[in-house]
Short mmCIF file of C-alpha atoms and ligand atoms in Angstrom, two decimals:
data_model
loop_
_atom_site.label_atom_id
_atom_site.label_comp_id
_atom_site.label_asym_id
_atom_site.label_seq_id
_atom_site.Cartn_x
_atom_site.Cartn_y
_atom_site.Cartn_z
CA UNK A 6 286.28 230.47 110.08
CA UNK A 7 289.38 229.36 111.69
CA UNK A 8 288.49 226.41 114.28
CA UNK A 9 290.32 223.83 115.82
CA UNK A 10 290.70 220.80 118.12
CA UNK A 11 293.81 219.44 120.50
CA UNK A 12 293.94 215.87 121.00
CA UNK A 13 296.44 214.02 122.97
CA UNK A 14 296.89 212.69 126.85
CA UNK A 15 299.48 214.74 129.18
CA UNK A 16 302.04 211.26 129.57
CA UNK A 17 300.80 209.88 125.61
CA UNK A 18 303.15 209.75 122.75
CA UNK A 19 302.14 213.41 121.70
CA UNK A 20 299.93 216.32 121.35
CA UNK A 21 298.40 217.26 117.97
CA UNK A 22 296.37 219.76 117.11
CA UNK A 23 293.94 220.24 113.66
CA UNK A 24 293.26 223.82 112.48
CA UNK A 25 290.77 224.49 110.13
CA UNK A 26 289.94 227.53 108.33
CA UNK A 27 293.47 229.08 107.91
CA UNK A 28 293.40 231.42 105.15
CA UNK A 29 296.01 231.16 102.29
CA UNK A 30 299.32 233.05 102.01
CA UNK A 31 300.01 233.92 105.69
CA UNK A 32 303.76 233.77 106.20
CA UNK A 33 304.27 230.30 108.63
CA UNK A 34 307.56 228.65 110.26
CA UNK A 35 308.11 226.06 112.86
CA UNK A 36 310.15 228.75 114.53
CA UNK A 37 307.63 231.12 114.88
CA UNK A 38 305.11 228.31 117.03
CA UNK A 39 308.21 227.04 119.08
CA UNK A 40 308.66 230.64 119.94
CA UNK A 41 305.26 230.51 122.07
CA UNK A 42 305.93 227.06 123.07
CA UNK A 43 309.55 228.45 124.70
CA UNK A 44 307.66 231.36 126.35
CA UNK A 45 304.95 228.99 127.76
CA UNK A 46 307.37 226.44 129.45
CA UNK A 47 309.04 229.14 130.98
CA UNK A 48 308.22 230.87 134.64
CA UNK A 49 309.18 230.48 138.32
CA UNK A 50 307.36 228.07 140.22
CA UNK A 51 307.32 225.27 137.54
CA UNK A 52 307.75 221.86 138.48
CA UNK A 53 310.18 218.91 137.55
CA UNK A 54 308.59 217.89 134.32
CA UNK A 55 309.96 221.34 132.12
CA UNK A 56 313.39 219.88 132.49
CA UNK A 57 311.96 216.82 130.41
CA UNK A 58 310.08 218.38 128.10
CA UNK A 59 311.56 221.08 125.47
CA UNK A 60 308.32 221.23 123.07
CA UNK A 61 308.84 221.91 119.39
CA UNK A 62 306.57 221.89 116.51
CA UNK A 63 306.00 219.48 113.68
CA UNK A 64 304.49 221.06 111.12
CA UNK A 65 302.33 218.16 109.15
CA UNK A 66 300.31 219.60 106.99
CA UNK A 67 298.60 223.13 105.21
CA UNK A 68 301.99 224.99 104.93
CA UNK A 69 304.14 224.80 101.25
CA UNK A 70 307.32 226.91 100.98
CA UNK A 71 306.98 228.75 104.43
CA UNK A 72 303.20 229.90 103.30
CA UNK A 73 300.52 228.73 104.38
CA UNK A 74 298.10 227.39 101.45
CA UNK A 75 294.51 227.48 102.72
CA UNK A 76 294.19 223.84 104.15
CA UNK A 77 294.00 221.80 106.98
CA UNK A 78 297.33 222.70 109.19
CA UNK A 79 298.05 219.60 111.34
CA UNK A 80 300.56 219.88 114.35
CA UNK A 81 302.25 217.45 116.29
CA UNK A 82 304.23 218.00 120.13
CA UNK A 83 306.13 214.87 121.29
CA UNK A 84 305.99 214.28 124.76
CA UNK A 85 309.42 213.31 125.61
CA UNK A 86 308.31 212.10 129.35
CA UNK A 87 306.25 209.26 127.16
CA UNK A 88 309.13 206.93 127.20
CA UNK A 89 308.76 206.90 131.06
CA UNK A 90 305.10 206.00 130.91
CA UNK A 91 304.80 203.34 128.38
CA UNK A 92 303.19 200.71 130.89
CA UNK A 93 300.62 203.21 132.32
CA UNK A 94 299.67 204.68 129.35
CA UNK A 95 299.60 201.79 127.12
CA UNK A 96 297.47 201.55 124.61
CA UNK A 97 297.13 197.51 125.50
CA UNK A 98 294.54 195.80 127.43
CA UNK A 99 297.35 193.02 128.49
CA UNK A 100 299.61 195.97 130.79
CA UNK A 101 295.91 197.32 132.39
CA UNK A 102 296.44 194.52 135.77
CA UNK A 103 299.91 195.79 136.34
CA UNK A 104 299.29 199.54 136.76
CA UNK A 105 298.34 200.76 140.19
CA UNK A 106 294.80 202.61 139.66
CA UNK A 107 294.14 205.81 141.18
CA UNK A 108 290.96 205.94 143.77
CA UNK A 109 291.41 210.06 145.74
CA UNK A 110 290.62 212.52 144.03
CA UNK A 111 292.26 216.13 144.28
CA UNK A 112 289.58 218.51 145.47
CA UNK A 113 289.17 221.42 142.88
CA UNK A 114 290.18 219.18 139.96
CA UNK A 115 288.52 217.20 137.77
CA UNK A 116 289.25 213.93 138.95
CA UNK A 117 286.10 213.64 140.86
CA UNK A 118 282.85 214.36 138.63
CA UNK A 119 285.06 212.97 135.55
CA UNK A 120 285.56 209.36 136.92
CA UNK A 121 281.40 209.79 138.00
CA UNK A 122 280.88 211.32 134.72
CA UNK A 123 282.86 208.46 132.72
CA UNK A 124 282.35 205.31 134.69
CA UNK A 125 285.91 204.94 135.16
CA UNK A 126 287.37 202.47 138.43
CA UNK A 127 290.44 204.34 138.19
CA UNK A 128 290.97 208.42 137.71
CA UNK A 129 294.35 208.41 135.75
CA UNK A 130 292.65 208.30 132.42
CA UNK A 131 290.89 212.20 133.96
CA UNK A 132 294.57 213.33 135.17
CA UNK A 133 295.54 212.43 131.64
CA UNK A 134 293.32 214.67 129.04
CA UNK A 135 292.14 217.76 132.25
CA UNK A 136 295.93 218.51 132.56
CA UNK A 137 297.39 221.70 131.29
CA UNK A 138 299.68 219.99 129.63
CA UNK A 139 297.03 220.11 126.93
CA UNK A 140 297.59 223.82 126.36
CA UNK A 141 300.84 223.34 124.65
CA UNK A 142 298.89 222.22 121.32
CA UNK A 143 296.88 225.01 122.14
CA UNK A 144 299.80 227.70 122.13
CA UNK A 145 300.59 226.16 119.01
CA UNK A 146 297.27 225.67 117.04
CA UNK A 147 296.57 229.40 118.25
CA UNK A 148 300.11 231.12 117.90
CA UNK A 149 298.87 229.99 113.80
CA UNK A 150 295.98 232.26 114.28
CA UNK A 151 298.53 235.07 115.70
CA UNK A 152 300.91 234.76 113.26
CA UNK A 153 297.58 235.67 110.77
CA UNK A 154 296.76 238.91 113.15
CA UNK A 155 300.66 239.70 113.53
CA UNK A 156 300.35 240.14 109.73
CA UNK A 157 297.25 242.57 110.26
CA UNK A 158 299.64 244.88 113.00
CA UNK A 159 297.48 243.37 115.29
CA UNK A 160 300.00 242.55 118.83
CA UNK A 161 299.12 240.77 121.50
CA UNK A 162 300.71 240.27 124.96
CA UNK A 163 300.19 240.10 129.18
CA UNK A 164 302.32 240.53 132.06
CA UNK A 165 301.10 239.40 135.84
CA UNK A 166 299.98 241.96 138.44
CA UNK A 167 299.66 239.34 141.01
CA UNK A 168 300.95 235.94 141.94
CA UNK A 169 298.46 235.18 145.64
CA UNK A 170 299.43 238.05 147.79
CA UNK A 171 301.95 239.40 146.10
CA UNK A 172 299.40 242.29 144.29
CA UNK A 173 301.01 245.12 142.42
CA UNK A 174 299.94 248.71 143.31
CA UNK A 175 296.49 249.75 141.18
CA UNK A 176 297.15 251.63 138.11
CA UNK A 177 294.97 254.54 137.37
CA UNK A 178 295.90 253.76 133.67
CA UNK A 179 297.31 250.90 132.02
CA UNK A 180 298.41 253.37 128.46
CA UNK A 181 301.86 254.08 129.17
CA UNK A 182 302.61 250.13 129.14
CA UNK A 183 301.20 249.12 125.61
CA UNK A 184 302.29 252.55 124.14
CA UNK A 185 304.69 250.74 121.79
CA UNK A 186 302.78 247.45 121.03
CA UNK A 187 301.19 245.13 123.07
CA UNK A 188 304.14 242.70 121.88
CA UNK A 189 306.59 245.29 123.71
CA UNK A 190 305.19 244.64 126.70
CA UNK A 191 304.87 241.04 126.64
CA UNK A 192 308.60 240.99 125.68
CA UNK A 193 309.38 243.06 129.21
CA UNK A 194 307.14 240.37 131.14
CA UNK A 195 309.18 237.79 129.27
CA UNK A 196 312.30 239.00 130.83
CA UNK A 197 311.47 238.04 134.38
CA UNK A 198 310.68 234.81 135.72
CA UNK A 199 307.44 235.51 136.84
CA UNK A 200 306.36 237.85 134.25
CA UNK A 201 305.34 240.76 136.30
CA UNK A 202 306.95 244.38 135.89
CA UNK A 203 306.86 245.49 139.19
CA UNK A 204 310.18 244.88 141.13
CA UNK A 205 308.88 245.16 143.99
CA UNK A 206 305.81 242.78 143.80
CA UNK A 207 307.92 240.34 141.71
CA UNK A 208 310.25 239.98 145.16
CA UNK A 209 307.39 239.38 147.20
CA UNK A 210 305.95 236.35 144.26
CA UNK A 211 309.09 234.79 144.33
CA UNK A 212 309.46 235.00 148.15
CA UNK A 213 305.85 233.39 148.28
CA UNK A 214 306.76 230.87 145.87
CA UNK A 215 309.15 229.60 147.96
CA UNK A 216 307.17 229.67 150.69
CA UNK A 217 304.53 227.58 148.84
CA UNK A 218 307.18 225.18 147.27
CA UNK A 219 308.26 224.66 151.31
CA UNK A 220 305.03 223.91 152.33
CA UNK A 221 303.86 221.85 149.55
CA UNK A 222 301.24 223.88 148.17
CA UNK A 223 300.30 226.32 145.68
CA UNK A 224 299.60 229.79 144.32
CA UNK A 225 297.35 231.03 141.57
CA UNK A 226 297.52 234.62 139.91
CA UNK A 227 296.20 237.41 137.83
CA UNK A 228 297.08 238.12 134.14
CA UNK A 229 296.38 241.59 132.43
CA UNK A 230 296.02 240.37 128.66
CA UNK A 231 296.54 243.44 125.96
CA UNK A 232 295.97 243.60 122.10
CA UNK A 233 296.37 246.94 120.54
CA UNK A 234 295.87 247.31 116.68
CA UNK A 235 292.25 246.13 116.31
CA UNK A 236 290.11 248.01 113.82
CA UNK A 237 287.00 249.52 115.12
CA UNK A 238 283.87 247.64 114.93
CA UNK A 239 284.88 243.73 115.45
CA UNK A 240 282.47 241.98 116.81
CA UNK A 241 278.39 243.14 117.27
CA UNK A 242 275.78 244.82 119.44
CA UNK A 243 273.24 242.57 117.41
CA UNK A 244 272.93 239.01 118.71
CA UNK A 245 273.88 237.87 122.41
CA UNK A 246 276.22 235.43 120.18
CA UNK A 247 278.33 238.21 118.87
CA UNK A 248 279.46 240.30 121.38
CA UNK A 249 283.19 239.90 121.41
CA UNK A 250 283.78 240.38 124.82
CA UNK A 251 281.21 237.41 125.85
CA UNK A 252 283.50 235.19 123.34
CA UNK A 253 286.64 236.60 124.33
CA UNK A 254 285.57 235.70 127.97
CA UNK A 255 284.45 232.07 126.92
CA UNK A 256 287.96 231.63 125.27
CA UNK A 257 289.63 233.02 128.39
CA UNK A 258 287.54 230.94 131.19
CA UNK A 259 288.20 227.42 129.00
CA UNK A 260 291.95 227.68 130.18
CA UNK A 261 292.50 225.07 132.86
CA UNK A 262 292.36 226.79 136.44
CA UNK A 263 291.01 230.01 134.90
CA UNK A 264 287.75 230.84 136.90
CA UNK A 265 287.69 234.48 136.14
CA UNK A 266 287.87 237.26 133.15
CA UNK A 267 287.61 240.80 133.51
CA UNK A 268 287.13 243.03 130.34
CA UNK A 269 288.84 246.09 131.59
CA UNK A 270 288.77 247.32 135.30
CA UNK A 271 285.68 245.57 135.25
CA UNK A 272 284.84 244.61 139.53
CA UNK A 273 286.65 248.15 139.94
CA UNK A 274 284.33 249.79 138.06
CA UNK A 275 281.21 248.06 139.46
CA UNK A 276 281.80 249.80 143.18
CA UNK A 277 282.25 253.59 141.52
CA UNK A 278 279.70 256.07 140.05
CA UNK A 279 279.08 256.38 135.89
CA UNK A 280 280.79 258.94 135.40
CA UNK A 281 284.07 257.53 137.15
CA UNK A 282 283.81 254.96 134.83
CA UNK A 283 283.19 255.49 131.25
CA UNK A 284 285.51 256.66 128.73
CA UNK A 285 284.61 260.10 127.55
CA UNK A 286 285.11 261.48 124.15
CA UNK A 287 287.39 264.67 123.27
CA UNK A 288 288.12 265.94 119.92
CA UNK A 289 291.50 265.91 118.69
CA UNK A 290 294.07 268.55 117.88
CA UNK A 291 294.46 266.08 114.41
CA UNK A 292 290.46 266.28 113.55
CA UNK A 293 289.68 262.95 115.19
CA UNK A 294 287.77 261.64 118.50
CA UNK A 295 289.97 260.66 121.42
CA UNK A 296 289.78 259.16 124.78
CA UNK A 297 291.71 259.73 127.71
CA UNK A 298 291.20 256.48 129.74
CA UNK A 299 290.16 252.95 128.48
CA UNK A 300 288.22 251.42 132.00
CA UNK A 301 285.91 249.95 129.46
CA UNK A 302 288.95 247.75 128.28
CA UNK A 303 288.34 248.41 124.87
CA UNK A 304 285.09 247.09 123.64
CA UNK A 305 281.87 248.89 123.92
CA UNK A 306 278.37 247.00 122.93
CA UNK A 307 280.62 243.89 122.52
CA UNK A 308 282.42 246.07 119.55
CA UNK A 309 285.91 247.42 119.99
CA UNK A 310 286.02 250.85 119.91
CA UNK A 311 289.47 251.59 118.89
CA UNK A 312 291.02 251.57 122.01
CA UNK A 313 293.65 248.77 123.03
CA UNK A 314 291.54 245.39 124.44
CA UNK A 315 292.41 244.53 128.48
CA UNK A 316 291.38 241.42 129.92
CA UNK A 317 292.32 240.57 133.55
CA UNK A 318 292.30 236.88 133.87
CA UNK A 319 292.33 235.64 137.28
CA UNK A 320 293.77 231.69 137.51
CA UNK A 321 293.21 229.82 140.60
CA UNK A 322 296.32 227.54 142.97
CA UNK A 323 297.03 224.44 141.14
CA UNK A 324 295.20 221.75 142.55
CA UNK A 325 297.67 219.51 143.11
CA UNK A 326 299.14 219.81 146.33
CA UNK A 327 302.44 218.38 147.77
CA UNK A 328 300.87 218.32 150.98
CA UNK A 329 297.31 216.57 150.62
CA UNK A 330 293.89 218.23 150.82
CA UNK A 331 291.48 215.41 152.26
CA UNK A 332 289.27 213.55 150.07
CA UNK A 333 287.46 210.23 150.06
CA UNK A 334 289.14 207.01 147.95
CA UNK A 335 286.52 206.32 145.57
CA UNK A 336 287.29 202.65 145.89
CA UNK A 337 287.22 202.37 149.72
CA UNK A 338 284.57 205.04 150.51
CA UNK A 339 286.61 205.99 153.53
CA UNK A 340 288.17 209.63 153.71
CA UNK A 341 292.05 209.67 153.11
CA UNK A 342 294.39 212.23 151.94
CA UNK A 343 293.97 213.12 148.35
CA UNK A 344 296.51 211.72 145.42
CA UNK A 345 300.16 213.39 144.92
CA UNK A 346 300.87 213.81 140.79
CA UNK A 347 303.95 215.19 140.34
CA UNK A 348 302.96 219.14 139.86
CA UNK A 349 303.82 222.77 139.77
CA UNK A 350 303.60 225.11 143.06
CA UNK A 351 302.75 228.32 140.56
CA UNK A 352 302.07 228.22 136.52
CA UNK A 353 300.83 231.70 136.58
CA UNK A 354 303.09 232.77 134.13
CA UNK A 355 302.64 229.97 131.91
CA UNK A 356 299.20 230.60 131.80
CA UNK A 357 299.58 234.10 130.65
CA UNK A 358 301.01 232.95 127.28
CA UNK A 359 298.15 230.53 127.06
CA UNK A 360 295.44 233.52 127.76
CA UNK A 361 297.27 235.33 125.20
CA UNK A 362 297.03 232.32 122.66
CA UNK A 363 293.61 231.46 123.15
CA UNK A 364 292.53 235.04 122.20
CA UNK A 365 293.88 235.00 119.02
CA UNK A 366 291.26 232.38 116.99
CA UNK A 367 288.34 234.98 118.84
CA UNK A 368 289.79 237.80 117.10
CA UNK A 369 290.71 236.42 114.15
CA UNK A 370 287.49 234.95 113.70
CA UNK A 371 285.52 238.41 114.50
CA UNK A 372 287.88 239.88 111.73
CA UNK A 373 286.88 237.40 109.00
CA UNK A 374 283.35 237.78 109.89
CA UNK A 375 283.45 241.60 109.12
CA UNK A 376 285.55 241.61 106.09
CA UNK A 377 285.83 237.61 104.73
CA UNK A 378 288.67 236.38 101.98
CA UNK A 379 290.37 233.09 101.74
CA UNK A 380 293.86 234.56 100.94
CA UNK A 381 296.02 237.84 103.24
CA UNK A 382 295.96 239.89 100.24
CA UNK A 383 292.64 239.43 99.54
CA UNK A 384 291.49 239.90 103.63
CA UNK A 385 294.23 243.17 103.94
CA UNK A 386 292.69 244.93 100.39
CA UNK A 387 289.19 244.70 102.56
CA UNK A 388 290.79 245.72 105.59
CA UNK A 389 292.64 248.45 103.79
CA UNK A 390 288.88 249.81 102.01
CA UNK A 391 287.53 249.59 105.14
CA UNK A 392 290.42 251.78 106.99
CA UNK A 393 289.52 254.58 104.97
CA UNK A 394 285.73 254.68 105.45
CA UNK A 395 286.48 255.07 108.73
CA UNK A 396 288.90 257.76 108.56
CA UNK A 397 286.40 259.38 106.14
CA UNK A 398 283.77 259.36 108.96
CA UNK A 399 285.50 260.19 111.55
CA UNK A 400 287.40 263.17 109.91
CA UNK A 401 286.20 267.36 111.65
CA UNK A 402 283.61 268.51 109.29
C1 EPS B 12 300.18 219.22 135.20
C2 EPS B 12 301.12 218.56 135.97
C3 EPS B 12 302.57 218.63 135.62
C4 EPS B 12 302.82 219.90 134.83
C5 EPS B 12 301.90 219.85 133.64
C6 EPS B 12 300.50 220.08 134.07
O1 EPS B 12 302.92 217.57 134.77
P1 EPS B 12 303.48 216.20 135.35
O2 EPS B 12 302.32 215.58 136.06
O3 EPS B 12 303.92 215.39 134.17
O4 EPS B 12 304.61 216.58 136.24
O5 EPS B 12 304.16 220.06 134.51
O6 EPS B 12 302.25 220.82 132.70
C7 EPS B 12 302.88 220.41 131.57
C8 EPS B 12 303.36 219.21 131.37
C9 EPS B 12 302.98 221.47 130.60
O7 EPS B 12 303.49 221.23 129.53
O8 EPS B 12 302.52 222.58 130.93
C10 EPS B 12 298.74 219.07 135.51
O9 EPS B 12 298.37 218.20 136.31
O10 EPS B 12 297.92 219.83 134.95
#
């Protein structure tokens, strides 16, 4: 089982990340983590603190001649904004009188159950670990688990369909874009700044980005997550604790300001009749079952089915705002304007390679579970057996 844990404040020395579970002989390179890392620090709307930062990879451990080797991988992200924040985050009890403590919290963050929750007379040490600054050892810890499905011709990828208003027309069919890969696609996001494919709505985002970036506040987004190349029958009907899509959606909803996952068209779906909705079954010219539409998103029973997996992911405005929400100091217990942390107005797009990343350990996991092996060889000889069961079942009699 691949599993693994972040560590590491947003203005500390670094992030690191410890993976566990890795299985031996998957091909493994800094470049191909810094690749994700690149995509994730990228997308209109971001604030001051991507100029500082340009996160790379240290690979510590687990990986011998650009192979992984079946042990613990360890990973390490400097944060290059550290040197600025020495005093404040010092490790020292001697620098704690001189920093300037933090008493209003943002509404819609953590900072206000989390200095409750912790006892805390200050809510810097909240902003610290709650920040998404965190996900960059998760791209990386997870872009490990990728690189293990990318070997498998399993692709993952997203683009945005909506940045607040700015809402791209509804597609009857979302085929046509993940016909060559989901990785296709995500490379066409990649080439804009806010990730979207739609010229026309990615005018209107940018336009409202400004807007928001004038008026000192924020904008949140939806994501439309893809993986094609999954073999049929990951995950299980079984046990409430094995449906894929309720473990995809617990992976997707544990991304900071994510309050929302979608398998398929899912609300859409809710407000039409059954047989709008589900995915019938033809038989094909080539002897085996088709479908024409995928509303289902993929996964039937909390199984795929064969189909490509869709996710929409819905992330909410930032909750920092430029121009203050009002709150109540903490200290004081009078109401004043919340506290201003240095933020970004939209990190939409960012968060799309994060919803991609997190995906990966779910799927990975769901494949070792069905077929098991400590080594790729081993894992893609089961995978291969199992390939041609299926095509033996599901061949015209
Ligand atoms: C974040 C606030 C900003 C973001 C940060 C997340 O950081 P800072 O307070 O240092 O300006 O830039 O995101 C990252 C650093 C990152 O790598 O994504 C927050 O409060 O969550």
């Amino acid at each position: 089982m691949f599993r693994y844990f972040t560590a590491g404040e947003s203005h500390g020395r670094a992030l690191c990340a410890v993976i566990d579970g890795m299985p031996a002989g998957v091909p493994l390179s800094p470049d191909v983590i810094d690749a994700h890392l690149a995509r994730r620090q990228q997308g209109y709307g971001r604030g001051n603190r991507m100029k500082i930062e340009a996160d790379k990879v240290d690979i510590l451990s687990g990986v011998r001649f650009g192979k992984t080797i079946g042990s613990p991988i360890s990973l390490l992200i400097e944060n290059r904004d550290w040197k600025n924040w020495t005093e404040k985050m010092s490790q020292f009890e001697d620098k704690s009188e001189s920093v300037k403590k933090i008493h209003v919290p943002r509404p819609g963050h953590a900072d206000f159950a989390g200095r409750v929750k912790y006892g805390f007379d200050d809510i810097r040490p909240v902003i610290e670990r709650s920040s998404a600054r965190e996900t960059a050892a998760r791209v990386a810890a997870c872009s490990v688990a990728r690189q293990f499905l990318k070997t498998l011709g399993v692709e993952i990828g997203s683009y945005l369909s909506a940045i607040g208003q700015a809402i791209e027309p509804e597609r009857d069919s979302y085929a046509d874009l993940i016909a060559e890969g989901a990785e296709a696609l995500a490379k066409r996001a990649d080439a804009s700044p806010t990730r979207m494919i739609h010229e026309e709505t990615e005018a209107k985002a940018i336009a409202l980005i400004d807007e928001a970036k004038r008026r000192g506040d924020t904008l949140g987004g939806v994501i439309e997550v893809f993986v094609t190349g999954l073999p049929i029958g990951l995950g299980s009907y079984a046990q409430h604790d094995r449906k894929l899509d309720a473990q995809l959606a617990a992976a997707i909803v544990s991304i900071q300001a994510v309050k929302g996952v979608e398998i398929g068209t899912a609300f859409r779906n809710a407000t039409r009749f059954g047989s709008e909705v589900h995915d019938e079954l033809f038989m094909g010219d080539d002897g085996k079952p088709y479908r024409k539409t995928n509303r289902a998103g993929g996964i039937e029973g909390g199984m795929t089915n064969g189909e490509f997996v869709h996710l929409r992911v819905a992330m909410k405005p930032i909750s920092t705002l430029m121009n203050p929400l009002r709150s109540v100091n903490l200290d004081s217990m009078r109401e004043e304007l919340s506290h201003i942390e240095r933020s970004d107005a939209c990190a939409a797009p960012a968060c799309a390679i994060v919803a991609e990343s997190v995906i990966a350990p779910v799927l990975m996991n769901a494949i070792l579970e069905k077929f098991g092996g400590d080594s790729l060889d081993e894992i893609q000889a089961r995978i291969a057996d199992y390939d041609a069961r299926c095509n033996k079942a599901l061949a015209k009699r």
